[in-house]
PDB file of C-alpha atoms and ligand atoms in Angstrom:
ATOM      1  CA  MET A   1       0.000   0.000   0.000  1.00  0.00           C
ATOM      2  CA  ARG A   2       1.144   3.486  -0.866  1.00  0.00           C
ATOM      3  CA  GLN A   3      -0.153   6.890   0.106  1.00  0.00           C
ATOM      4  CA  CYS A   4      -1.615   9.240  -2.477  1.00  0.00           C
ATOM      5  CA  LEU A   5      -0.163  12.700  -1.903  1.00  0.00           C
ATOM      6  CA  GLY A   6      -3.374  14.262  -3.207  1.00  0.00           C
ATOM      7  CA  CYS A   7      -6.049  12.768  -0.928  1.00  0.00           C
ATOM      8  CA  ASN A   8      -3.730  11.089   1.645  1.00  0.00           C
ATOM      9  CA  GLU A   9      -5.506   7.750   1.252  1.00  0.00           C
ATOM     10  CA  HIS A  10      -3.541   4.526   1.226  1.00  0.00           C
ATOM     11  CA  LYS A  11      -4.153   2.397  -1.824  1.00  0.00           C
ATOM     12  CA  PRO A  12      -2.607  -0.591  -3.599  1.00  0.00           C
ATOM     13  CA  LYS A  13       0.218   0.437  -5.914  1.00  0.00           C
ATOM     14  CA  ILE A  14      -1.717  -0.800  -8.936  1.00  0.00           C
ATOM     15  CA  GLU A  15      -4.342   1.913  -8.406  1.00  0.00           C
ATOM     16  CA  LEU A  16      -1.770   4.688  -8.292  1.00  0.00           C
ATOM     17  CA  VAL A  17       0.531   6.422 -10.711  1.00  0.00           C
ATOM     18  CA  ARG A  18       4.038   7.362  -9.761  1.00  0.00           C
ATOM     19  CA  ILE A  19       5.898  10.571 -10.441  1.00  0.00           C
ATOM     20  CA  LEU A  20       9.450   9.369 -10.569  1.00  0.00           C
ATOM     21  CA  ARG A  21      12.795  11.003  -9.962  1.00  0.00           C
ATOM     22  CA  THR A  22      15.339   8.941 -11.812  1.00  0.00           C
ATOM     23  CA  PRO A  23      18.844   8.348 -10.444  1.00  0.00           C
ATOM     24  CA  GLU A  24      19.924  11.020 -12.985  1.00  0.00           C
ATOM     25  CA  GLY A  25      17.628  13.547 -11.301  1.00  0.00           C
ATOM     26  CA  GLU A  26      15.089  13.688 -14.096  1.00  0.00           C
ATOM     27  CA  ILE A  27      11.358  13.785 -13.445  1.00  0.00           C
ATOM     28  CA  THR A  28       9.256  11.355 -15.408  1.00  0.00           C
ATOM     29  CA  LEU A  29       6.037   9.392 -15.124  1.00  0.00           C
ATOM     30  CA  ASP A  30       6.006   5.778 -14.146  1.00  0.00           C
ATOM     31  CA  LEU A  31       2.646   4.332 -15.086  1.00  0.00           C
ATOM     32  CA  THR A  32       3.763   0.740 -14.611  1.00  0.00           C
ATOM     33  CA  GLY A  33       5.501   1.059 -11.219  1.00  0.00           C
ATOM     34  CA  LYS A  34       8.517  -0.792 -12.539  1.00  0.00           C
ATOM     35  CA  LYS A  35      11.104   1.908 -13.066  1.00  0.00           C
ATOM     36  CA  SER A  36      13.717   2.545 -10.434  1.00  0.00           C
ATOM     37  CA  GLY A  37      14.114   5.813  -8.603  1.00  0.00           C
ATOM     38  CA  ARG A  38      12.337   7.833  -5.947  1.00  0.00           C
ATOM     39  CA  GLY A  39       8.605   8.138  -6.455  1.00  0.00           C
ATOM     40  CA  ALA A  40       5.629  10.193  -5.329  1.00  0.00           C
ATOM     41  CA  TYR A  41       2.345   8.329  -5.591  1.00  0.00           C
ATOM     42  CA  LEU A  42      -0.984   9.655  -6.781  1.00  0.00           C
ATOM     43  CA  CYS A  43      -4.447   8.185  -7.456  1.00  0.00           C
ATOM     44  CA  LYS A  44      -5.510   7.928 -11.077  1.00  0.00           C
ATOM     45  CA  ASP A  45      -7.954  10.692 -10.300  1.00  0.00           C
ATOM     46  CA  PRO A  46      -7.903  14.197 -11.778  1.00  0.00           C
ATOM     47  CA  ALA A  47      -9.116  15.615  -8.441  1.00  0.00           C
ATOM     48  CA  CYS A  48      -6.050  14.231  -6.647  1.00  0.00           C
ATOM     49  CA  LEU A  49      -3.837  15.535  -9.426  1.00  0.00           C
ATOM     50  CA  LYS A  50      -5.240  19.026  -9.000  1.00  0.00           C
ATOM     51  CA  LYS A  51      -4.730  18.949  -5.255  1.00  0.00           C
ATOM     52  CA  LEU A  52      -1.201  17.682  -5.545  1.00  0.00           C
ATOM     53  CA  ARG A  53      -0.259  20.185  -8.223  1.00  0.00           C
ATOM     54  CA  ARG A  54      -1.520  23.039  -6.055  1.00  0.00           C
ATOM     55  CA  SER A  55      -0.077  21.800  -2.765  1.00  0.00           C
ATOM     56  CA  ARG A  56       3.475  21.299  -4.100  1.00  0.00           C
ATOM     57  CA  ARG A  57       3.806  18.224  -1.900  1.00  0.00           C
ATOM     58  CA  ALA A  58       5.280  16.210  -4.735  1.00  0.00           C
ATOM     59  CA  GLU A  59       8.054  18.761  -5.135  1.00  0.00           C
ATOM     60  CA  ALA A  60       8.682  18.675  -1.398  1.00  0.00           C
ATOM     61  CA  ASN A  61       8.643  14.898  -1.449  1.00  0.00           C
ATOM     62  CA  LEU A  62      10.994  14.491  -4.397  1.00  0.00           C
ATOM     63  CA  GLY A  63      13.164  17.499  -3.639  1.00  0.00           C
ATOM     64  CA  VAL A  64      13.048  18.874  -7.181  1.00  0.00           C
ATOM     65  CA  ALA A  65      10.769  21.040  -9.313  1.00  0.00           C
ATOM     66  CA  ILE A  66       8.266  19.152 -11.438  1.00  0.00           C
ATOM     67  CA  PRO A  67       8.128  20.447 -15.013  1.00  0.00           C
ATOM     68  CA  GLU A  68       4.803  21.639 -16.417  1.00  0.00           C
ATOM     69  CA  GLU A  69       4.972  19.000 -19.139  1.00  0.00           C
ATOM     70  CA  VAL A  70       5.022  16.232 -16.528  1.00  0.00           C
ATOM     71  CA  TRP A  71       1.822  17.584 -14.981  1.00  0.00           C
ATOM     72  CA  ASP A  72       0.306  17.926 -18.432  1.00  0.00           C
ATOM     73  CA  ALA A  73       1.297  14.362 -19.328  1.00  0.00           C
ATOM     74  CA  LEU A  74      -0.288  13.125 -16.092  1.00  0.00           C
ATOM     75  CA  GLU A  75      -3.474  14.966 -16.875  1.00  0.00           C
ATOM     76  CA  ALA A  76      -3.525  13.496 -20.377  1.00  0.00           C
ATOM     77  CA  ALA A  77      -2.849   9.986 -19.061  1.00  0.00           C
ATOM     78  CA  MET A  78      -5.760  10.262 -16.620  1.00  0.00           C
ATOM     79  CA  ALA A  79      -8.088  11.662 -19.272  1.00  0.00           C
ATOM     80  CA  GLU A  80      -7.301   8.611 -21.392  1.00  0.00           C
ATOM     81  CA  GLU A  81      -8.193   6.220 -18.588  1.00  0.00           C
ATOM     82  CA  ASN A  82     -11.676   7.670 -18.170  1.00  0.00           C
TER      83      ASN A  82
HETATM   84 ZN1   ZN B 101      -5.804  10.341  -4.100  1.00  0.00          ZN
END
């Protein structure tokens, strides 16, 4: 179980997406949960995405700025799921 940084609920990893900081310090999306690096978890829910984007908790958690295009890609990925 992992905690969503948007709604603070604990959910199975499979229900979450991961914003990943690679060992090279790049920010990317990990939709499969299989890449290595430090991750911030988030429900596949646009409401959680909005909260997290506003709260900046992912930045605090990962220790780096998250590029706009990563947020946009997350939004697009969630729109596709629904
Ligand atoms: Zn959530």
